[in-house]
Coordinates of C-alpha atoms (C1' of nucleotides) in Angstrom, one line a residue:
Chain A
M83 CA 21.7 -31.7 39.5
Y84 CA 24.5 -31.0 37.2
Q85 CA 22.6 -32.6 34.4
T86 CA 19.5 -30.6 34.7
Q87 CA 21.5 -27.5 34.9
K88 CA 23.3 -28.4 31.7
A89 CA 20.1 -29.5 30.0
K90 CA 18.5 -26.2 30.7
T91 CA 21.3 -24.1 29.3
E92 CA 21.4 -26.2 26.2
L93 CA 17.7 -26.4 25.8
R94 CA 16.8 -22.8 26.1
P95 CA 18.5 -21.4 23.0
V96 CA 17.3 -24.3 20.9
T97 CA 13.7 -24.0 21.9
S98 CA 13.6 -20.3 21.5
A99 CA 15.1 -20.6 18.1
L100 CA 12.7 -23.4 17.3
L101 CA 9.8 -21.2 18.4
A102 CA 11.0 -18.2 16.4
Q103 CA 11.5 -20.3 13.3
T104 CA 8.4 -22.3 13.6
M105 CA 6.5 -19.0 13.8
T106 CA 8.1 -17.7 10.6
F107 CA 7.5 -20.9 8.8
L108 CA 4.0 -20.9 9.9
G109 CA 3.4 -17.6 8.2
M110 CA 4.9 -18.7 4.9
S111 CA 3.1 -20.2 2.0
A112 CA 4.0 -23.5 0.5
D113 CA 5.9 -21.8 -2.2
E114 CA 8.0 -19.7 0.1
I115 CA 8.9 -22.7 2.2
R116 CA 9.8 -24.7 -0.9
E117 CA 12.4 -22.2 -1.8
R118 CA 13.7 -22.1 1.7
I119 CA 14.1 -25.9 1.9
E120 CA 15.7 -26.1 -1.5
S121 CA 18.3 -23.6 -0.5
E122 CA 19.0 -25.4 2.8
L123 CA 19.2 -28.7 1.0
S124 CA 21.8 -27.4 -1.4
I125 CA 24.1 -26.0 1.3
N126 CA 23.6 -28.3 4.2
P127 CA 24.9 -31.9 3.9
A128 CA 23.3 -32.9 7.2
L129 CA 19.8 -32.6 5.7
E130 CA 18.4 -35.4 3.7
R131 CA 15.3 -35.7 1.6
I132 CA 13.3 -39.0 1.4
D133 CA 11.0 -39.5 -1.5
E134 CA 8.4 -41.4 0.3
R135 CA 5.0 -40.2 1.2
I136 CA 4.1 -40.6 4.8
C137 CA 1.1 -39.6 6.9
P138 CA 1.4 -36.2 8.5
N139 CA -0.3 -37.5 11.6
C140 CA 1.3 -40.8 12.4
R141 CA 4.2 -40.8 10.0
R142 CA 3.3 -44.2 8.5
P143 CA 3.5 -44.9 4.8
L144 CA 0.4 -44.1 2.8
S145 CA -1.7 -46.0 0.4
E146 CA -1.4 -45.2 -3.3
Q147 CA -4.2 -42.6 -3.1
G148 CA -2.3 -40.9 -0.4
I149 CA -4.7 -41.8 2.3
C150 CA -3.4 -43.0 5.6
M151 CA -4.9 -46.4 6.4
H152 CA -4.0 -46.1 10.0
C153 CA -5.6 -42.8 10.6
S154 CA -8.6 -42.8 8.4
A155 CA -9.4 -46.3 7.3
P156 CA -11.7 -47.4 10.2
K157 CA -14.2 -44.7 9.5
S158 CA -17.3 -45.3 7.6
E159 CA -17.5 -43.9 4.1
D160 CA -21.0 -42.8 4.6
D161 CA -20.4 -40.5 7.4
K162 CA -20.7 -37.1 5.9
N163 CA -18.9 -35.4 8.7
D164 CA -15.8 -37.3 8.3
I165 CA -12.7 -35.3 7.4
V166 CA -9.7 -37.2 6.1
F167 CA -6.3 -35.8 6.0
V168 CA -4.1 -37.1 3.2
S169 CA -0.4 -36.7 2.6
P170 CA 0.8 -33.4 1.7
R171 CA 1.9 -33.5 -1.9
D172 CA 3.7 -31.2 -4.1
D173 CA 2.3 -32.2 -7.5
F174 CA -1.2 -31.0 -6.9
M175 CA -1.9 -30.4 -10.6
L176 CA -3.1 -33.9 -11.2
P177 CA -4.8 -34.6 -14.5
G178 CA -8.2 -34.3 -12.9
Y179 CA -7.4 -30.9 -11.5
S180 CA -5.9 -29.3 -14.5
S181 CA -9.0 -27.3 -15.4
Y182 CA -8.7 -25.3 -12.2
S183 CA -6.3 -22.9 -13.6
D184 CA -8.4 -21.4 -16.3
P185 CA -12.1 -22.2 -16.2
Y186 CA -12.7 -19.4 -18.7
Q187 CA -10.0 -19.9 -21.3
N188 CA -8.7 -22.9 -23.1
E189 CA -5.1 -21.9 -23.3
P190 CA -3.4 -24.9 -21.7
D191 CA -0.2 -23.5 -20.5
I192 CA -1.2 -20.5 -18.4
D193 CA 0.3 -22.2 -15.4
S194 CA 3.8 -22.7 -16.7
V195 CA 3.8 -19.1 -17.9
Q196 CA 2.4 -17.3 -14.9
R197 CA 5.4 -18.1 -12.8
E198 CA 7.7 -15.7 -14.6
D199 CA 7.4 -12.0 -14.1
L200 CA 5.3 -9.8 -16.1
P201 CA 7.9 -8.0 -18.2
T202 CA 9.5 -11.3 -19.2
Y203 CA 6.2 -12.8 -20.0
V204 CA 5.2 -10.0 -22.3
L205 CA 8.6 -9.7 -23.9
R206 CA 8.6 -13.4 -24.8
Q207 CA 5.3 -12.9 -26.7
I208 CA 6.3 -9.9 -28.7
G209 CA 10.0 -10.6 -29.0
P210 CA 9.8 -12.3 -32.4
D211 CA 8.1 -9.3 -33.9
L212 CA 10.6 -6.8 -32.9
L213 CA 13.7 -5.4 -34.4
E214 CA 16.8 -5.3 -32.2
D215 CA 16.6 -1.7 -31.1
Q216 CA 12.9 -2.1 -30.6
K217 CA 13.6 -4.9 -28.2
K218 CA 15.7 -2.6 -26.1
I219 CA 13.0 -0.1 -26.0
A220 CA 10.4 -2.7 -25.1
A221 CA 12.5 -4.1 -22.3
Y222 CA 13.0 -0.6 -20.9
L223 CA 9.3 0.1 -21.1
L224 CA 8.4 -3.2 -19.5
T225 CA 10.7 -3.0 -16.6
G226 CA 9.2 0.4 -15.8
L227 CA 5.7 -1.0 -15.5
N228 CA 4.0 -0.5 -12.2
E229 CA 2.1 -3.3 -10.4
D230 CA -1.1 -2.4 -12.3
G231 CA 0.7 -3.0 -15.6
F232 CA 0.9 0.7 -16.5
I233 CA 3.8 2.5 -18.0
T234 CA 5.2 5.0 -15.6
T235 CA 7.8 6.7 -17.8
S236 CA 6.9 9.3 -20.3
T237 CA 7.3 8.7 -24.0
Y238 CA 9.5 11.7 -24.5
E239 CA 11.8 10.6 -21.8
I240 CA 12.5 7.3 -23.5
A241 CA 12.6 8.8 -26.9
S242 CA 15.3 11.2 -25.9
Y243 CA 17.2 8.5 -24.1
Y244 CA 17.3 6.2 -27.1
H245 CA 17.5 9.1 -29.6
V246 CA 14.5 8.0 -31.5
S247 CA 11.3 9.7 -32.4
P248 CA 8.3 9.4 -30.0
S249 CA 6.3 7.8 -32.7
E250 CA 8.7 4.9 -32.8
I251 CA 8.1 4.5 -29.1
E252 CA 4.4 4.6 -29.6
E253 CA 4.8 1.8 -32.1
V254 CA 6.4 -0.5 -29.5
I255 CA 3.9 0.5 -26.9
E256 CA 1.1 -0.5 -29.2
L257 CA 2.6 -3.9 -29.7
I258 CA 2.9 -4.4 -25.9
Q259 CA -0.6 -3.3 -25.4
H260 CA -1.9 -6.1 -27.6
A261 CA 0.0 -8.8 -25.9
D262 CA -1.5 -10.7 -23.0
P263 CA -2.6 -9.5 -20.5
L264 CA -4.4 -7.3 -22.9
G265 CA -3.8 -3.6 -22.2
V266 CA -0.5 -3.8 -20.4
G267 CA 1.7 -0.9 -21.1
S268 CA -1.1 1.6 -21.2
R269 CA -0.8 4.8 -19.2
D270 CA -4.1 4.6 -17.3
P271 CA -7.2 2.4 -16.9
Q272 CA -9.0 4.3 -19.6
E273 CA -6.4 3.6 -22.2
A274 CA -6.2 -0.1 -21.2
L275 CA -10.0 -0.4 -21.5
M276 CA -9.9 1.1 -25.0
V277 CA -7.3 -1.4 -26.1
Q278 CA -9.3 -4.3 -24.7
I279 CA -12.4 -3.1 -26.5
Q280 CA -10.7 -2.7 -29.7
H281 CA -9.4 -6.3 -29.4
L282 CA -12.7 -7.7 -28.3
S283 CA -14.8 -6.0 -30.9
S284 CA -13.8 -8.6 -33.4
L285 CA -14.8 -11.4 -31.1
M286 CA -18.0 -10.3 -29.6
T287 CA -20.6 -7.5 -29.8
I288 CA -19.8 -4.5 -27.6
P289 CA -22.8 -2.8 -26.1
Y290 CA -23.8 0.4 -27.9
G291 CA -22.0 3.4 -26.5
T292 CA -19.3 1.6 -24.6
R293 CA -16.4 3.4 -26.3
E294 CA -18.0 6.7 -25.9
V295 CA -18.5 6.2 -22.2
I296 CA -15.0 5.1 -21.6
E297 CA -13.5 7.8 -23.7
N298 CA -15.6 10.7 -22.6
A299 CA -17.1 9.8 -19.3
Y300 CA -14.7 7.5 -17.6
D301 CA -14.5 9.6 -14.4
L302 CA -18.2 9.7 -14.1
L303 CA -18.4 6.0 -14.7
I304 CA -16.1 5.0 -11.9
H305 CA -18.0 7.3 -9.5
G306 CA -21.3 5.8 -10.6
K307 CA -22.7 9.0 -11.8
Y308 CA -24.9 7.4 -14.4
R309 CA -27.4 10.2 -14.6
E310 CA -24.8 12.6 -15.7
I311 CA -23.4 10.2 -18.3
S312 CA -26.9 9.7 -19.6
K313 CA -27.3 13.5 -20.0
N314 CA -23.9 14.1 -21.5
L315 CA -23.9 11.4 -24.0
S316 CA -27.6 11.0 -24.5
L317 CA -27.7 7.4 -23.7
S318 CA -30.5 5.7 -21.8
M319 CA -30.0 4.4 -18.3
K320 CA -30.5 0.9 -19.6
Q321 CA -27.7 1.3 -22.1
I322 CA -25.4 2.7 -19.5
Q323 CA -26.1 -0.3 -17.3
M324 CA -25.3 -2.6 -20.1
V325 CA -22.1 -0.8 -20.6
E326 CA -21.2 -1.0 -17.0
K327 CA -22.0 -4.6 -16.8
F328 CA -20.0 -5.4 -19.9
I329 CA -17.0 -3.6 -18.6
R330 CA -17.2 -5.3 -15.2
E331 CA -17.6 -8.7 -16.7
N332 CA -15.3 -8.6 -19.7
L333 CA -12.7 -6.0 -19.2
N334 CA -10.0 -5.3 -16.8
P335 CA -8.9 -1.7 -16.0
F336 CA -5.7 -3.0 -14.4
P337 CA -4.1 -5.5 -16.7
G338 CA -1.1 -6.1 -14.4
R339 CA -3.3 -7.1 -11.5
A340 CA -5.1 -9.7 -13.4
F341 CA -1.8 -11.2 -14.4
W342 CA -0.7 -11.6 -10.8
G343 CA -4.1 -12.6 -9.6
E344 CA -3.6 -10.5 -6.5
N345 CA -6.4 -9.8 -4.2
V346 CA -6.6 -6.2 -5.3
I347 CA -10.0 -6.2 -6.9
P348 CA -12.1 -7.1 -3.9
N349 CA -15.2 -8.0 -5.8
D350 CA -13.6 -10.4 -8.1
R351 CA -12.6 -13.5 -6.1
D352 CA -12.5 -15.5 -9.4
L353 CA -9.2 -13.9 -10.2
E354 CA -7.7 -15.8 -7.3
T355 CA -8.2 -19.0 -9.2
F356 CA -4.8 -18.4 -10.6
H357 CA -3.1 -18.9 -7.3
Q358 CA -1.7 -22.2 -6.4
P359 CA -3.5 -23.2 -3.2
D360 CA -1.7 -24.2 0.0
I361 CA -4.6 -26.4 1.0
I362 CA -7.0 -28.5 -1.1
I363 CA -10.3 -29.6 0.1
S364 CA -12.3 -32.1 -2.0
Y365 CA -14.8 -34.9 -1.9
L366 CA -13.6 -38.4 -2.0
N367 CA -13.9 -39.4 -5.6
D368 CA -15.6 -36.1 -6.2
D369 CA -18.8 -37.4 -4.7
P370 CA -20.5 -34.9 -2.5
K371 CA -22.0 -37.6 -0.4
K372 CA -18.6 -38.9 0.6
Q373 CA -16.0 -37.6 3.0
L374 CA -14.2 -34.4 2.7
I375 CA -10.6 -34.8 1.9
V376 CA -8.2 -32.2 3.2
E377 CA -4.8 -32.0 1.7
I378 CA -2.2 -29.7 3.0
I379 CA 0.2 -29.0 0.2
M380 CA 3.8 -29.5 1.1
P381 CA 6.6 -27.6 -0.3
I382 CA 8.4 -30.7 -1.4
S383 CA 7.4 -34.3 -2.1
G384 CA 8.4 -36.9 0.5
Y385 CA 9.9 -35.6 3.7
L386 CA 13.0 -34.4 5.3
Q387 CA 15.2 -35.9 7.9
V388 CA 18.6 -35.4 9.4
N389 CA 20.9 -37.6 7.4
P390 CA 21.9 -40.6 9.6
L391 CA 25.1 -41.1 7.7
F392 CA 26.2 -37.6 8.4
K393 CA 25.3 -38.0 12.0
N394 CA 27.7 -41.0 12.2
E395 CA 30.4 -39.2 10.3
Y396 CA 30.1 -36.4 12.8
R397 CA 31.4 -38.6 15.6
N398 CA 34.7 -39.0 13.9
A399 CA 34.8 -35.5 12.7
P400 CA 38.2 -33.9 12.2
E401 CA 39.1 -31.2 14.7
T402 CA 38.8 -28.5 12.2
K403 CA 35.4 -29.4 11.1
V404 CA 33.7 -30.2 14.3
E405 CA 32.3 -26.7 14.7
A406 CA 31.0 -26.4 11.2
W407 CA 29.4 -29.9 11.2
K408 CA 27.8 -29.3 14.5
N409 CA 26.3 -26.2 13.1
D410 CA 25.0 -28.1 10.1
L411 CA 23.5 -30.8 12.3
D412 CA 21.8 -28.3 14.5
R413 CA 20.4 -26.4 11.6
A414 CA 19.1 -29.5 9.9
S415 CA 17.4 -30.9 12.9
L416 CA 15.9 -27.5 13.7
L417 CA 14.5 -27.2 10.2
V418 CA 13.0 -30.7 10.4
K419 CA 11.5 -30.0 13.8
C420 CA 10.1 -26.7 12.6
L421 CA 8.5 -28.3 9.6
N422 CA 6.9 -31.0 11.6
Q423 CA 5.7 -28.5 14.1
R424 CA 4.3 -26.4 11.3
N425 CA 2.6 -29.4 9.7
N426 CA 1.2 -30.4 13.0
T427 CA -0.2 -26.9 13.6
M428 CA -1.7 -26.7 10.1
V429 CA -3.3 -30.1 10.4
R430 CA -4.8 -29.2 13.8
L431 CA -6.0 -25.9 12.5
M432 CA -7.6 -27.3 9.4
Q433 CA -9.2 -30.1 11.4
T434 CA -11.1 -27.8 13.6
L435 CA -11.7 -25.2 10.9
V436 CA -13.1 -27.6 8.3
E437 CA -15.2 -29.3 11.0
L438 CA -16.7 -26.0 12.1
Q439 CA -17.1 -24.7 8.6
S440 CA -18.1 -27.9 6.9
D441 CA -21.3 -26.5 5.7
F442 CA -19.5 -23.6 4.2
V443 CA -17.1 -25.9 2.4
R444 CA -19.9 -28.1 1.1
H445 CA -22.6 -25.5 0.3
G446 CA -20.8 -22.3 -0.2
D447 CA -20.8 -18.8 1.0
G448 CA -24.2 -18.7 2.5
S449 CA -23.5 -21.3 5.2
I450 CA -20.4 -19.8 6.6
V451 CA -20.3 -19.5 10.4
P452 CA -18.7 -16.4 11.7
I453 CA -15.6 -17.5 13.6
T454 CA -12.7 -15.5 14.9
R455 CA -9.1 -16.5 15.0
A456 CA -9.2 -15.9 18.7
Q457 CA -11.8 -18.5 19.3
I458 CA -9.9 -21.1 17.3
S459 CA -6.8 -20.3 19.3
K460 CA -8.6 -21.0 22.5
M461 CA -9.9 -24.3 21.1
L462 CA -6.4 -25.4 20.0
D463 CA -4.8 -23.9 23.1
V464 CA -2.3 -21.9 21.2
H465 CA -1.5 -18.2 21.1
E466 CA -3.7 -16.0 18.9
S467 CA -0.7 -15.0 16.8
T468 CA 0.0 -18.6 16.0
I469 CA -3.4 -18.9 14.3
S470 CA -2.9 -15.5 12.7
R471 CA 0.3 -16.6 11.1
A472 CA -1.1 -20.0 10.1
V473 CA -4.0 -18.3 8.3
S474 CA -2.2 -15.5 6.6
N475 CA -0.7 -15.8 3.1
K476 CA -2.5 -19.1 2.4
T477 CA -5.1 -20.1 0.0
V478 CA -7.6 -23.0 -0.1
M479 CA -9.2 -24.8 -2.9
L480 CA -12.7 -25.8 -2.1
P481 CA -14.5 -28.8 -3.6
S482 CA -16.2 -26.3 -5.8
R483 CA -12.8 -25.7 -7.3
K484 CA -12.7 -22.2 -6.2
V485 CA -9.5 -20.9 -4.7
I486 CA -10.0 -18.5 -1.8
P487 CA -7.8 -17.1 0.9
L488 CA -7.8 -19.1 4.0
S489 CA -8.8 -16.0 5.8
S490 CA -12.2 -16.2 4.2
F491 CA -13.0 -18.9 6.7
F492 CA -13.1 -16.1 9.2
D493 CA -15.2 -13.7 7.2
R494 CA -17.6 -12.4 9.6
S495 CA -20.0 -10.9 7.1
L496 CA -19.9 -13.3 4.2
N497 CA -23.1 -15.1 5.2
V498 CA -25.1 -11.9 5.5
R499 CA -23.6 -10.7 2.2
T500 CA -24.8 -13.8 0.4
I501 CA -28.2 -13.4 1.9
I502 CA -28.3 -9.9 0.5
K503 CA -27.1 -11.1 -2.8
D504 CA -29.8 -13.7 -2.9
L505 CA -32.4 -11.2 -1.8
V506 CA -31.5 -8.9 -4.6
R507 CA -31.3 -11.6 -7.2
D508 CA -34.9 -12.8 -6.3
E509 CA -36.4 -9.4 -5.7
Q510 CA -39.5 -8.5 -7.7
K511 CA -39.0 -4.8 -7.6
P512 CA -35.7 -3.2 -6.3
L513 CA -35.3 -3.3 -2.6
S514 CA -33.9 -0.2 -1.0
D515 CA -31.2 -0.7 1.6
A516 CA -33.7 0.2 4.4
K517 CA -36.1 -2.5 3.1
I518 CA -33.3 -5.0 3.2
V519 CA -32.5 -4.1 6.8
D520 CA -36.2 -4.8 7.6
I521 CA -36.1 -8.2 6.0
L522 CA -32.8 -9.1 7.7
T523 CA -34.1 -8.0 11.0
G524 CA -37.1 -10.3 10.4
M525 CA -34.6 -13.1 9.9
G526 CA -32.9 -12.3 13.2
I527 CA -30.0 -10.4 11.7
D528 CA -29.5 -7.1 13.3
I529 CA -27.4 -4.7 11.3
A530 CA -27.4 -1.0 10.4
R531 CA -28.7 0.4 7.1
R532 CA -25.3 1.8 6.4
T533 CA -23.8 -1.6 6.7
V534 CA -26.2 -3.1 4.2
A535 CA -25.0 -0.4 1.8
K536 CA -21.4 -1.4 2.4
Y537 CA -22.1 -5.1 1.8
R538 CA -24.0 -4.3 -1.3
A539 CA -21.0 -2.4 -2.6
M540 CA -18.7 -5.3 -1.7
E541 CA -20.8 -7.6 -3.8
G542 CA -20.8 -5.2 -6.6
I543 CA -24.6 -4.7 -6.5
L544 CA -25.8 -1.4 -7.8
P545 CA -28.0 0.8 -5.7
A546 CA -31.7 0.2 -5.8
H547 CA -32.7 3.0 -8.2
L548 CA -30.2 1.8 -10.8
R549 CA -31.2 -1.8 -11.0
N550 CA -34.9 -1.5 -11.8
M551 CA -34.9 -2.5 -15.5
V552 CA -33.1 -5.5 -16.7
K553 CA -32.5 -8.4 -14.4
M554 CA -29.7 -10.6 -15.4
R555 CA -29.9 -14.4 -15.2
Chain B
dC154 C1' -38.5 13.7 1.9
dT155 C1' -36.0 9.3 0.6
dA156 C1' -32.0 6.8 -0.8
dT157 C1' -27.2 6.5 -0.8
dG158 C1' -22.3 7.5 -0.4
dG159 C1' -18.2 9.7 2.2
dC160 C1' -15.8 10.4 6.4
dA161 C1' -14.5 9.4 10.7
dC162 C1' -14.9 7.3 15.3
dG163 C1' -14.6 3.5 18.6
dG164 C1' -14.5 -1.0 19.6
dA165 C1' -13.2 -5.6 18.2
dT166 C1' -9.7 -8.4 16.0
dT167 C1' -5.2 -9.7 14.7
Chain C
dA147 C1' 0.3 -1.6 18.5
dA148 C1' -1.8 -1.8 14.1
dT149 C1' -5.6 -2.9 11.4
dC150 C1' -10.3 -3.9 10.3
dC151 C1' -15.2 -3.4 10.6
dG152 C1' -19.8 -1.7 11.8
dT153 C1' -22.0 2.4 12.5
dG154 C1' -23.6 7.2 13.1
dC155 C1' -23.8 11.7 11.1
dC156 C1' -23.9 14.6 7.3
dA157 C1' -23.9 16.0 2.4
dT158 C1' -25.8 15.3 -1.9
dA159 C1' -28.9 13.8 -5.6
dG160 C1' -33.2 12.8 -7.2

DNA sequence: CTATGGCACGGATT
DNA sequence: AATCCGTGCCATAG
């Protein structure tokens, strides 16, 4: 009687704290958790880190490749539907993976550099070329950049602040603009594009009329008013299309965004390649016939536990310390429990998710099955918000080496969008949105004409009357 | 008249 | 409760 009473009162605050914390942990990315753990480790003596890799499922030691012999060994290698979970690891940039970070460029150390913030990054590049007072100006300019990488303060403002002439400011700005990411420190997308063009013109051919379009018809361009551009600048529609395509593929109107790789340019999922993923899915030995390997990246290598020595010590704790030590112990065990809980949830989530979407993982966008978070939550018997948190703020690397947000697994329209993309790619003569609706209806997909238009826009496909001439690839 | 984009509404999803 | 998404209606361009 007395015991249960006591157990309850002790249990409740702990479990609710556990729940609350687990929830917050669940919503964090590997990076954020890493930070949290590091800080806890540094202040809490009761917490101990063991550098040994263990299976997230059964907590047994793993083989060298990080595969749990206990959990996954008995399964046959030929079974395509097998999904194997391997130990979370923190050093995901193994030699074989190093090319992920920059499939387009060969600069090797983009990864090390992308962690620092944009102003620092730029300043480091141009620093050597600057005089002392130019440096001050540059620093001032750079800290004033907005998230798009544009300068927000006016030249005159700075000039009067530093008692120098505006032209000297301009000089510094120009240097900044030619640093990587190309075009930072411009005032608007238009200027950024011009800088990029100037730079690229020595490296590749720029389609005829590109400068003119950007300089004189930028607003028309972003609104897709190609006819008008054509009239104003006397360029053919074909030329304008080339220009548009060139800009879309080679330039970036928002230099700051590319730097962060944020998901702000919806049509360009490639940019997300620069994110460190929270989960990696790959084939065993990179062989598509073999099992899928799912790795959930852990914030730290090894695992955490409550330090047994500290626990012992606590029994003989001096009066004055009892309180504080107990606090430490509680926090340590809470953290460990939370992390285990989080891991457990993530593993279960990915298990069902990859199983359901294995075709998507293996064969790409077209084979995605529309799934909602709510459905998954029922299958796993957890609250919807749990799944929501588990999915948010996380990215996955697919065997194709693309890094996408985990939420893409729940993209209801991705499969239809790919069909449309394929349809347009293989079309003989341009299909109008209405035609596409017909075809889709024939395939058993029932959506409105207006929706097709939206999907088209999402995929960056021009309207039918503008894509009649050249067909790319 | 046809094709498409903008705005806004309502239901689903988170 | 807030947000997202598909859709209908209407304006506009060709």
